[in-house]
XYZ file of C-alpha atoms in Angstrom:
668
model
C 33.684 118.948 74.918
C 36.435 116.354 74.832
C 39.238 117.517 72.587
C 37.805 118.404 69.199
C 36.261 115.153 68.007
C 36.403 113.195 71.232
C 32.709 112.522 71.202
C 32.843 111.009 67.770
C 35.807 108.922 68.888
C 33.522 107.528 71.539
C 31.083 106.585 68.773
C 33.747 104.810 66.800
C 35.116 102.969 69.795
C 31.864 101.696 71.231
C 29.417 101.383 68.333
C 30.236 97.724 67.815
C 27.855 94.965 66.864
C 29.331 91.931 68.655
C 29.452 88.740 66.681
C 26.729 86.194 67.522
C 24.770 88.596 69.733
C 22.010 91.136 69.356
C 23.292 93.692 71.823
C 24.740 97.042 70.848
C 26.927 99.142 73.095
C 26.045 102.804 72.616
C 27.240 104.788 75.669
C 25.851 108.044 74.250
C 24.741 109.375 77.617
C 28.214 108.994 79.123
C 30.010 110.626 76.218
C 27.433 113.395 76.059
C 27.450 114.140 79.780
C 31.220 114.581 79.708
C 30.753 117.580 77.433
C 28.204 119.327 79.633
C 30.551 121.339 81.891
C 32.023 123.211 78.925
C 28.691 123.539 77.144
C 26.427 124.398 80.085
C 26.450 128.150 79.521
C 25.683 127.767 75.814
C 22.861 125.375 76.655
C 21.284 127.515 79.351
C 21.251 130.636 77.184
C 20.005 128.950 74.013
C 16.583 129.466 72.499
C 15.697 126.361 70.509
C 12.945 125.686 67.973
C 11.783 122.096 67.498
C 9.638 121.284 64.457
C 7.775 118.029 64.982
C 6.677 116.319 68.201
C 6.300 112.743 66.966
C 8.604 109.769 67.508
C 11.853 111.714 67.220
C 10.270 114.846 68.666
C 9.183 113.216 71.942
C 12.630 111.736 72.525
C 14.278 115.003 71.531
C 12.191 117.191 73.835
C 12.876 114.878 76.766
C 16.619 114.824 76.024
C 16.811 118.595 75.601
C 15.053 119.155 78.907
C 17.247 116.670 80.772
C 20.362 118.192 79.197
C 19.731 121.625 80.660
C 17.996 123.509 77.826
C 15.650 126.068 79.347
C 13.865 127.756 76.418
C 12.288 125.361 73.922
C 9.571 126.074 71.352
C 7.704 123.255 69.561
C 5.603 123.366 66.381
C 3.425 120.399 65.406
C 0.040 120.353 63.710
C -0.813 116.734 64.543
C -3.007 115.234 67.217
C -2.200 112.044 69.101
C -3.421 108.730 67.668
C -3.564 105.326 69.314
C -0.909 104.042 66.915
C 1.545 106.636 68.310
C 1.546 105.224 71.820
C 3.970 102.348 71.221
C 6.913 104.700 70.659
C 5.966 108.278 71.559
C 6.444 107.818 75.266
C 5.283 111.245 76.408
C 1.729 110.309 75.400
C -0.869 108.104 77.089
C -4.204 106.606 76.078
C -6.055 109.500 77.693
C -4.227 111.940 75.397
C -5.606 110.505 72.149
C -7.095 113.302 70.040
C -5.149 116.063 71.787
C -2.360 118.270 70.395
C 1.032 116.536 70.295
C 2.938 119.747 70.978
C 0.829 120.708 73.986
C 0.730 117.262 75.583
C 4.485 116.831 75.078
C 5.049 120.147 76.855
C 2.851 119.181 79.807
C 4.535 115.774 80.136
C 8.058 117.227 80.254
C 7.140 120.031 82.656
C 6.192 117.383 85.217
C 9.871 116.497 85.671
C 11.410 119.823 84.566
C 8.874 122.357 85.891
C 11.171 125.407 85.875
C 11.996 125.535 82.169
C 10.066 127.360 79.427
C 8.416 125.195 76.772
C 6.186 127.008 74.290
C 3.958 124.733 72.157
C 2.315 125.727 68.855
C -0.453 123.451 67.608
C -0.063 124.670 64.030
C 1.451 124.029 60.622
C 5.038 125.248 60.304
C 4.027 126.619 56.892
C 1.497 129.011 58.448
C 2.282 132.700 57.764
C 2.967 133.458 61.436
C 6.114 131.312 61.272
C 8.008 133.639 58.978
C 11.660 134.623 58.738
C 11.379 137.088 61.633
C 9.948 134.320 63.804
C 12.906 132.056 62.964
C 15.467 134.789 63.634
C 14.734 134.706 67.375
C 16.215 131.187 67.718
C 19.808 130.051 68.066
C 19.171 126.747 66.307
C 16.298 124.876 64.645
C 15.864 121.103 65.103
C 13.780 119.164 62.586
C 11.813 115.994 63.342
C 9.502 116.200 60.322
C 7.809 113.522 58.254
C 7.618 115.007 54.768
C 9.730 116.630 52.091
C 7.576 119.695 51.565
C 7.798 120.952 55.146
C 11.493 120.157 55.393
C 12.275 122.226 52.309
C 10.189 125.051 53.727
C 12.072 125.042 57.048
C 15.398 124.823 55.214
C 14.628 128.010 53.281
C 13.422 129.880 56.334
C 16.623 128.920 58.169
C 18.723 130.122 55.239
C 16.833 133.413 55.090
C 17.074 133.899 58.858
C 20.706 132.676 58.951
C 19.874 130.179 61.700
C 21.618 126.760 61.860
C 19.443 123.738 61.121
C 19.946 120.219 62.505
C 18.047 117.733 60.339
C 17.120 114.192 61.336
C 15.117 111.195 60.329
C 14.630 107.492 60.948
C 13.213 104.600 59.008
C 13.053 101.373 60.952
C 16.580 100.643 62.206
C 18.158 103.298 59.993
C 18.575 106.940 60.856
C 20.579 110.082 60.289
C 21.432 113.469 61.742
C 22.846 116.214 59.523
C 23.955 119.784 60.219
C 23.201 122.670 57.848
C 24.797 126.077 58.448
C 24.460 128.815 55.812
C 27.660 129.363 53.865
C 29.572 126.697 55.790
C 27.874 123.413 54.993
C 25.507 122.269 52.287
C 21.853 123.121 52.806
C 19.147 120.467 52.996
C 18.403 120.904 49.288
C 22.000 120.855 48.045
C 21.613 117.161 47.313
C 18.796 116.262 44.904
C 15.728 114.383 46.047
C 14.718 112.232 43.049
C 11.112 112.069 41.981
C 8.897 109.356 43.478
C 8.672 106.093 41.606
C 5.494 105.842 39.576
C 4.047 102.897 37.679
C 2.663 102.985 34.130
C -1.100 102.604 34.068
C -0.785 99.719 31.639
C 1.268 97.740 34.168
C -1.196 98.396 36.975
C -4.280 97.578 34.936
C -3.048 94.830 32.627
C 0.213 93.125 33.607
C 0.914 93.354 37.352
C 3.952 91.380 38.465
C 4.366 92.554 42.075
C 1.992 92.780 45.002
C 2.503 96.558 45.134
C 0.961 96.725 41.633
C -2.136 94.992 43.000
C -2.274 97.369 45.957
C -2.081 100.421 43.700
C -4.828 98.953 41.508
C -7.074 98.216 44.501
C -6.457 101.557 46.195
C -6.182 104.077 43.381
C -8.508 102.504 40.845
C -11.059 100.145 42.392
C -11.561 101.818 45.789
C -11.636 105.251 44.176
C -14.160 104.111 41.560
C -16.489 102.384 44.015
C -16.419 104.847 46.900
C -15.026 108.041 45.413
C -16.164 110.181 42.511
C -18.328 107.966 40.306
C -17.738 110.186 37.270
C -14.003 109.638 37.146
C -12.744 107.658 34.204
C -10.298 104.810 34.593
C -9.603 101.480 32.991
C -12.166 99.720 35.188
C -14.965 101.287 33.142
C -15.036 98.567 30.479
C -18.531 97.133 30.205
C -19.560 93.749 31.483
C -20.180 90.939 29.032
C -23.792 90.673 30.135
C -24.533 94.133 28.784
C -25.505 94.879 25.231
C -22.130 96.064 24.046
C -23.572 97.361 20.827
C -25.841 99.782 22.646
C -24.663 103.327 23.256
C -26.673 103.545 26.466
C -24.951 100.706 28.288
C -25.421 100.850 32.039
C -22.266 101.516 34.073
C -21.410 98.374 36.038
C -20.251 100.465 38.998
C -23.530 102.327 39.383
C -25.838 100.586 41.826
C -29.470 100.573 40.720
C -32.075 101.770 43.196
C -33.715 98.357 43.331
C -30.469 96.394 43.384
C -29.788 94.269 46.455
C -26.382 95.072 48.021
C -25.254 91.431 47.940
C -26.156 91.171 44.267
C -24.343 94.439 43.576
C -21.232 93.176 45.361
C -21.289 89.941 43.353
C -21.645 91.941 40.139
C -18.604 94.088 40.971
C -16.577 91.017 41.996
C -17.343 89.159 38.772
C -16.678 92.222 36.649
C -13.238 93.192 37.982
C -11.862 89.737 38.799
C -13.601 87.736 36.098
C -14.747 89.615 33.018
C -11.912 92.149 32.970
C -9.340 89.341 33.199
C -11.013 87.466 30.348
C -10.960 90.652 28.327
C -7.223 91.016 29.001
C -6.636 87.392 27.973
C -8.200 88.065 24.588
C -5.048 89.959 23.604
C -2.830 86.976 22.847
C 0.191 89.140 22.045
C 0.380 90.357 25.644
C 0.812 86.858 27.065
C 3.396 85.432 24.690
C 6.169 85.855 27.234
C 4.091 86.179 30.411
C 2.153 83.825 32.629
C -1.523 84.027 31.762
C -3.801 85.248 34.584
C -6.797 83.247 35.745
C -10.290 84.787 35.811
C -11.965 84.456 39.206
C -15.746 84.445 39.619
C -17.652 84.555 42.884
C -19.675 81.426 42.091
C -16.463 79.407 41.816
C -15.046 80.577 45.145
C -18.177 80.969 47.233
C -20.564 78.537 45.571
C -21.856 77.172 48.890
C -22.216 80.583 50.505
C -23.877 82.503 47.697
C -27.075 80.681 48.397
C -26.999 82.559 51.695
C -25.737 86.085 50.892
C -22.179 86.634 52.108
C -22.167 83.380 54.019
C -22.562 83.376 57.769
C -22.284 87.125 58.227
C -23.485 88.584 61.495
C -25.451 91.538 60.145
C -26.405 92.589 63.643
C -22.780 93.041 64.646
C -22.619 96.275 66.643
C -20.068 98.976 65.917
C -19.289 101.855 68.248
C -19.062 104.395 65.418
C -18.634 104.476 61.657
C -14.856 104.256 61.875
C -15.003 101.081 63.979
C -16.908 99.300 61.216
C -14.913 96.204 60.304
C -15.464 93.330 57.890
C -13.055 91.211 59.934
C -15.086 91.794 63.078
C -18.285 91.057 61.231
C -16.858 87.755 59.978
C -15.215 86.812 63.286
C -11.650 87.164 61.983
C -9.182 88.665 64.452
C -5.506 88.345 63.559
C -4.309 91.022 61.068
C -1.092 89.067 60.511
C -2.880 86.017 59.134
C -2.607 85.481 55.392
C -6.143 84.896 54.174
C -7.120 82.199 51.727
C -8.740 83.148 48.439
C -12.116 82.272 49.924
C -11.483 84.428 52.999
C -10.332 87.343 50.843
C -13.487 87.005 48.761
C -15.694 87.061 51.862
C -13.853 90.099 53.247
C -14.190 91.876 49.895
C -17.951 91.355 49.688
C -18.552 92.099 53.369
C -16.454 95.281 53.317
C -18.334 96.501 50.257
C -21.657 95.748 51.973
C -20.637 97.578 55.148
C -19.569 100.674 53.230
C -23.012 100.986 51.694
C -25.043 99.965 54.750
C -23.087 101.675 57.557
C -21.269 104.492 55.781
C -23.553 105.184 52.876
C -23.495 108.956 53.383
C -19.739 108.953 52.692
C -19.862 106.838 49.544
C -19.047 109.029 46.574
C -16.690 111.259 48.533
C -14.229 108.791 50.070
C -10.485 108.647 49.529
C -8.286 105.871 50.853
C -6.998 106.416 54.398
C -4.575 103.974 55.997
C -6.241 104.643 59.359
C -9.660 103.617 58.011
C -9.933 99.956 59.036
C -12.703 99.083 56.584
C -10.843 100.740 53.696
C -7.674 98.791 54.510
C -9.633 95.539 54.706
C -11.283 96.160 51.342
C -8.029 97.111 49.606
C -6.155 94.150 51.125
C -8.812 91.673 50.029
C -9.103 93.168 46.530
C -5.322 93.204 46.082
C -5.018 89.591 47.247
C -7.753 88.368 44.906
C -6.088 90.137 41.986
C -2.724 88.749 43.097
C -4.195 85.239 43.077
C -5.372 85.782 39.516
C -1.868 86.767 38.377
C 0.027 84.156 40.402
C 1.440 86.665 42.909
C 1.795 85.523 46.559
C -0.779 87.025 48.969
C 0.021 89.358 51.866
C -1.495 89.740 55.328
C -3.590 92.756 56.267
C -0.708 94.011 58.398
C 1.733 93.831 55.470
C -0.730 95.192 52.933
C -1.544 98.156 55.157
C 2.156 98.984 55.308
C 2.372 99.036 51.516
C -0.916 100.835 50.925
C -0.233 103.434 53.604
C 3.468 103.890 52.769
C 4.524 102.715 56.214
C 7.890 101.611 57.501
C 7.301 100.600 61.073
C 9.078 102.650 63.684
C 11.739 101.450 66.098
C 11.691 103.425 69.341
C 15.360 102.742 70.068
C 16.396 104.296 66.746
C 14.409 107.426 67.592
C 16.160 107.641 70.970
C 19.644 107.259 69.457
C 18.906 109.877 66.797
C 17.519 112.286 69.414
C 20.740 111.937 71.389
C 22.802 112.651 68.281
C 20.697 115.741 67.536
C 21.472 117.161 70.975
C 25.190 116.452 70.542
C 25.261 118.314 67.222
C 23.144 121.111 68.705
C 25.743 121.689 71.423
C 28.487 121.881 68.791
C 26.441 124.411 66.830
C 25.844 126.538 69.935
C 29.577 126.493 70.669
C 30.327 127.300 67.019
C 32.603 124.263 66.961
C 32.522 123.943 63.172
C 35.418 121.490 62.941
C 33.525 118.983 65.080
C 30.248 119.043 63.120
C 29.296 115.577 61.912
C 26.619 114.002 59.769
C 25.979 110.712 61.538
C 24.248 107.713 60.003
C 22.716 104.930 62.043
C 22.921 101.590 60.225
C 20.850 98.445 60.661
C 23.805 96.137 60.124
C 27.430 96.852 61.058
C 29.862 98.183 58.501
C 33.442 97.552 59.586
C 32.120 96.845 63.085
C 30.346 100.206 63.343
C 26.644 100.958 63.569
C 27.032 104.726 63.874
C 28.936 106.222 60.969
C 30.144 109.855 61.360
C 31.028 111.883 58.271
C 32.285 115.453 57.971
C 29.684 117.821 56.497
C 30.090 118.915 52.900
C 30.541 122.363 51.455
C 27.544 124.121 49.893
C 26.794 122.853 46.411
C 27.683 125.707 44.062
C 25.005 124.493 41.676
C 22.221 124.431 44.291
C 19.369 126.644 43.141
C 18.301 127.231 46.754
C 21.424 128.394 48.569
C 23.547 129.326 45.535
C 20.724 130.825 43.417
C 21.750 128.977 40.257
C 19.126 129.456 37.491
C 16.947 126.531 36.520
C 15.846 125.576 33.023
C 12.311 124.591 32.027
C 11.361 122.968 28.741
C 7.702 123.670 28.047
C 5.360 124.267 25.136
C 4.719 127.982 25.614
C 1.942 127.903 22.989
C -0.128 125.270 24.818
C 0.766 125.339 28.517
C -1.105 127.754 30.755
C 0.322 129.841 33.553
C -1.655 127.761 36.076
C 0.155 124.619 34.804
C 3.472 126.302 35.531
C 2.300 127.422 38.978
C 0.844 124.086 40.092
C 3.240 121.583 38.496
C 6.518 123.488 38.784
C 6.401 126.367 41.251
C 4.405 124.603 43.955
C 4.962 120.887 43.309
C 8.669 120.941 42.399
C 10.052 124.187 43.787
C 8.088 123.871 47.031
C 6.797 127.453 47.146
C 3.654 128.258 49.104
C 2.932 131.883 48.252
C 4.654 132.423 44.904
C 5.144 135.664 43.019
C 6.038 135.368 39.321
C 7.626 138.117 37.266
C 8.690 138.438 33.642
C 11.309 141.181 33.744
C 9.542 143.986 35.640
C 6.039 142.734 34.817
C 4.141 140.939 37.574
C 2.237 137.967 36.148
C 0.935 136.325 39.297
C 0.964 136.704 43.063
C -0.527 134.451 45.741
C -1.446 135.344 49.292
C -2.799 138.639 50.565
C -3.534 140.409 47.271
C -5.514 143.577 46.662
C -9.060 142.943 45.446
C -8.598 144.671 42.103
C -5.628 142.416 41.308
C -7.301 139.113 42.180
C -9.346 139.091 38.966
C -6.286 139.991 36.874
C -4.186 137.180 38.332
C -7.046 134.695 38.013
C -7.393 135.607 34.342
C -3.640 135.256 33.812
C -3.696 131.748 35.263
C -6.036 130.626 32.497
C -3.947 132.138 29.717
C -1.388 130.313 27.600
C 2.147 131.433 28.455
C 2.785 132.971 25.046
C -0.449 134.985 25.291
C 0.133 136.596 28.699
C 0.230 140.415 28.911
C 3.994 140.006 29.080
C 4.431 136.965 26.792
C 6.517 134.037 28.008
C 8.329 132.410 25.101
C 11.575 130.559 24.461
C 14.438 132.528 25.975
C 12.304 134.245 28.629
C 13.791 134.347 32.125
C 11.097 134.202 34.812
C 11.787 135.276 38.377
C 9.873 133.235 40.945
C 9.776 134.382 44.552
C 8.177 133.228 47.791
C 7.797 136.169 50.140
C 7.183 133.976 53.187
C 10.327 131.941 52.618
C 12.280 134.987 51.369
C 13.413 132.705 48.576
C 14.018 133.721 44.949
C 15.041 131.685 41.913
C 15.223 132.281 38.173
C 13.782 129.918 35.573
C 15.037 130.004 32.003
C 12.185 129.062 29.633
C 12.925 126.845 26.635
C 10.106 126.292 24.151
C 9.558 122.668 23.139
C 6.822 121.370 20.858
C 6.384 117.695 21.766
C 6.731 115.547 24.915
C 6.633 111.817 25.602
C 3.322 111.270 27.414
C 4.620 108.172 29.201
C 7.982 109.545 30.354
C 7.019 113.227 30.598
C 3.361 113.221 31.713
C 3.442 116.866 32.832
C 4.610 117.981 29.373
C 7.324 119.923 31.165
C 10.935 119.126 32.008
C 12.631 121.073 34.802
C 16.403 120.787 34.917
C 19.336 122.391 36.655
C 21.623 120.916 39.276
C 19.435 117.786 39.439
C 19.524 117.129 35.722
C 21.883 114.133 35.970
C 20.098 112.530 38.914
C 17.182 110.179 38.514
C 15.290 107.938 40.864
C 16.527 104.344 40.868
C 14.228 101.915 39.163
C 11.977 99.530 41.062
C 11.842 101.654 44.205
C 8.453 102.595 45.593
C 8.474 106.097 46.981
C 5.943 107.959 49.071
C 4.033 111.083 48.396
C 4.654 113.913 50.711
C 1.950 114.956 53.102
C 0.992 118.232 54.665
C 3.681 119.626 56.842
C 4.201 119.330 60.495
C 5.944 116.518 61.754
C 10.118 112.892 56.609
C 10.674 112.816 53.183
C 11.361 110.493 50.352
C 14.808 110.152 48.926
C 16.851 107.513 47.179
C 20.426 106.484 46.757
C 22.418 108.859 44.572
C 24.765 107.171 42.161
C 28.063 106.499 43.899
C 30.760 108.088 41.786
C 33.215 105.199 42.021
C 33.925 101.997 43.871
C 36.266 103.958 46.108
C 34.313 105.532 48.963
C 35.967 108.057 51.234
C 34.955 107.871 54.889
C 35.876 110.951 56.903
C 36.466 109.886 60.503
C 37.226 112.165 63.477
C 40.889 111.212 63.555
C 41.903 110.317 60.046
C 40.621 109.796 56.552
C 40.197 106.198 55.506
C 39.427 104.855 52.083
C 37.299 101.788 51.665
C 37.934 100.298 48.273
C 35.853 97.451 46.887
C 34.601 96.445 50.302
C 31.236 94.642 50.043
C 30.056 96.026 53.362
C 31.371 99.546 52.869
C 28.842 102.115 54.088
C 27.948 103.339 50.622
C 27.162 99.815 49.542
C 25.396 99.235 52.858
C 23.164 102.166 52.044
C 22.397 100.912 48.589
C 21.615 97.440 49.881
C 19.232 98.883 52.444
C 17.607 101.093 49.855
C 16.569 98.045 47.881
C 14.501 97.026 50.893
C 13.123 100.464 51.753
C 10.298 100.986 49.369
C 7.881 103.009 51.460
C 7.848 105.439 54.363
C 5.524 106.316 57.170
C 3.714 109.587 56.569
C 2.184 109.211 60.002
C 4.888 110.502 62.273
C 8.597 110.843 61.837
C 9.843 108.050 59.645
C 12.053 109.060 56.777
C 13.860 107.569 53.869
C 17.454 108.550 54.547
C 18.005 111.945 52.981
C 20.228 111.283 50.038
C 20.561 107.850 51.649
C 24.119 107.961 52.884
C 25.196 110.516 50.354
C 27.808 111.239 52.989
C 29.685 108.206 51.802
C 30.152 109.485 48.303
C 33.683 110.375 47.352
C 33.615 114.054 48.333
C 35.794 115.978 50.747
C 35.927 119.418 52.255
C 38.703 121.546 50.876
C-alpha cells in the first residue's frame, strides 16, 4: 500500500466534481492496483465471506475475483428477477428465477476458472451459519438489504471475532464502514431510529401528502378488499343507502352472490371516495383550518361509460398467467410514467378490481400488497390518485407511486461499482491489519468542498452499546397486564433482533426458542400466555431479565420497570425500551421502510449533529468545517430530507447513521 493513507489521498485528490460538467474522475482502479504488490500474499491466502449477491454483491464478487482473491463464499437467499438485470451485470434474462449466489458464481468462474467460489442459496439467519461457521473466515463483507440481517451478521462477527466490512447504497449515495471488535465501533454502536409511522386519523381523515394516500390505498383499502375480510378498519363505516338504524346492516365490502362485478366495483368506488368523504365533511370542526375535500362519485366521472360497464374494456384480453394480469393492458394504456387523469384513474380502479375477481378470484381474501404484483400496483396507484384528487393533492404516475408503495429508491449501477471498489480497498487493509489506514468512506450525490468521496477515521466502540459493551437496557412495562409473549415478540425479536431467544429471571428459565425438549414445549407455551407478574418466577418492577440468543452467542440484560399507563398514540406497544438510544429519535416527516427477511439494507436516519462545528478526519490532517452550508454533515441532512424510502428488493440502503461519521467525534 502507498505510505499509510496514500490511497485515501488519491480519493481526496481526484474525487472532484468539475464545475459545469457531469463527469467525475474516480481513478479507483489505478490507486487500488498500486497496492496489490504488497497485499498480494494477504489476498491469495484470505478466505472471504460475502453476504448478499445483489447490486453491490455482483460488483463485489467480480472485483474480488479480478483482484486476486481465491477463496470466496457467498450467501444469498434470493432468486433473480427481471428488475435486477439493469444493474446486476452477472445475470442475464435466461437466469430469471435462479439462485443469485449460484448464478453469480458460475458467471465469475467463466473468467476466473481457477479460484474457489462456494455459493449458499440460503438465509444467513439459518442455523447452519453459526459462530463456528463465521470463525473460518478472515473477513466478512456485507451487501445486505435489511436491518434485521445486518444486525444478525454483526453479532455473529463479534462472537467469532471476525472483522466486518459494511456497505450500502441508495441512489447516488453510498457508504463503506469497517467494524473490528474492540478497535472500532460495531454496526449497532450507533442507534437506528424507529421507522416513521403515521397516525391512523391522518391516514383516514386528513391526508396532506401523497404518501398518506398510498398508505390508505395499500394498507386499508387493498387489504380490506383483497385480504382478510374480517379485519376491522376505518373503511367499515356503512353506506348511506343502508338502513343505518338496523343492527344487521350488510357490509359494503362483502360482494353478494348475485351481485354483478361492475355494480360491486361502482358500489365500492362510491362508498370510499364519495360517502366516506361526505361523512368526514360532516365534522365541521375538522375543516376549520383545512381545505375541505371533495366527494367523488363514479357517475360524475364516468357518466358516459357507466352505461356500458367499465367503458370500452377488452374483456377478452389474453394474459399469459395470473401475474401478467394488467388493468393498463386491458385498457390499452402503456406508459407507466404518464400521470393519469381522474377519469383514467377511475377506469383503472374499476378495471383492476374487476380483474382481481375474474382472473385471480382464488387469491381474493388472502392477498397482501406486493410491489412486484402489477395489478396490485395499478389498483393502489389509481385509488391513491383518486383520494389525492379529493383532498387537493397532486397525482403521481404509476412509476412514482410504485416507488412509494414499495419503498423503492432506484438503484444506480455506478454507485454500486464505486462502493464495491471501496469495500475491496478496506478489505485489503483489514487483511494487512493496517488499523491506522481504516476509513469509513461516504459517497455523496453532490460535491462537498469539491469532494464526492468523503473518508473519515473509524470511531471507537460506544461504551454504552448494549451489543458490544453489554450495557443493560431498561424496559418500562405494565407487568400486571403484559404477557411474556408481548415481551418476546415486541421487544426481544422486533427490537433486539434475536432469532432464537432464551429468557431467564435469575436462574429460572422462563422461555426458550429453537430445538427444545418435548416436555418443555408445553411449559414454555403456557408461560407465553401468562402475565409477567404471574409467571412461575414473577417479573415485576426491579426484576433484571437476562436475554440470550444461542445462535448469535449474544447476551443482554433488561432491567424491568413497572408502569401503569401508556399513551396509546405515542406508545402503541405499551412498552418503552431505553438504554443507549434513549436520547435518539427518528426525525419527523421521514418515511422509513420496514425491514424484510434477511439475505441480501436497512433504514436509518440522520442523528442530531452535536454542534455546527463538524470535524472531518482526513488522511493527512484534521480539518474543521464551521458553519459551512455544504459541509458533509449538512449535506447528509439535506439528502435525508429527500430519502424517504428504500428498496427492499436488492441492496439499496438508507445510509447507516446517515453520515454519522461527520459528527464531532474523534479517536483518542
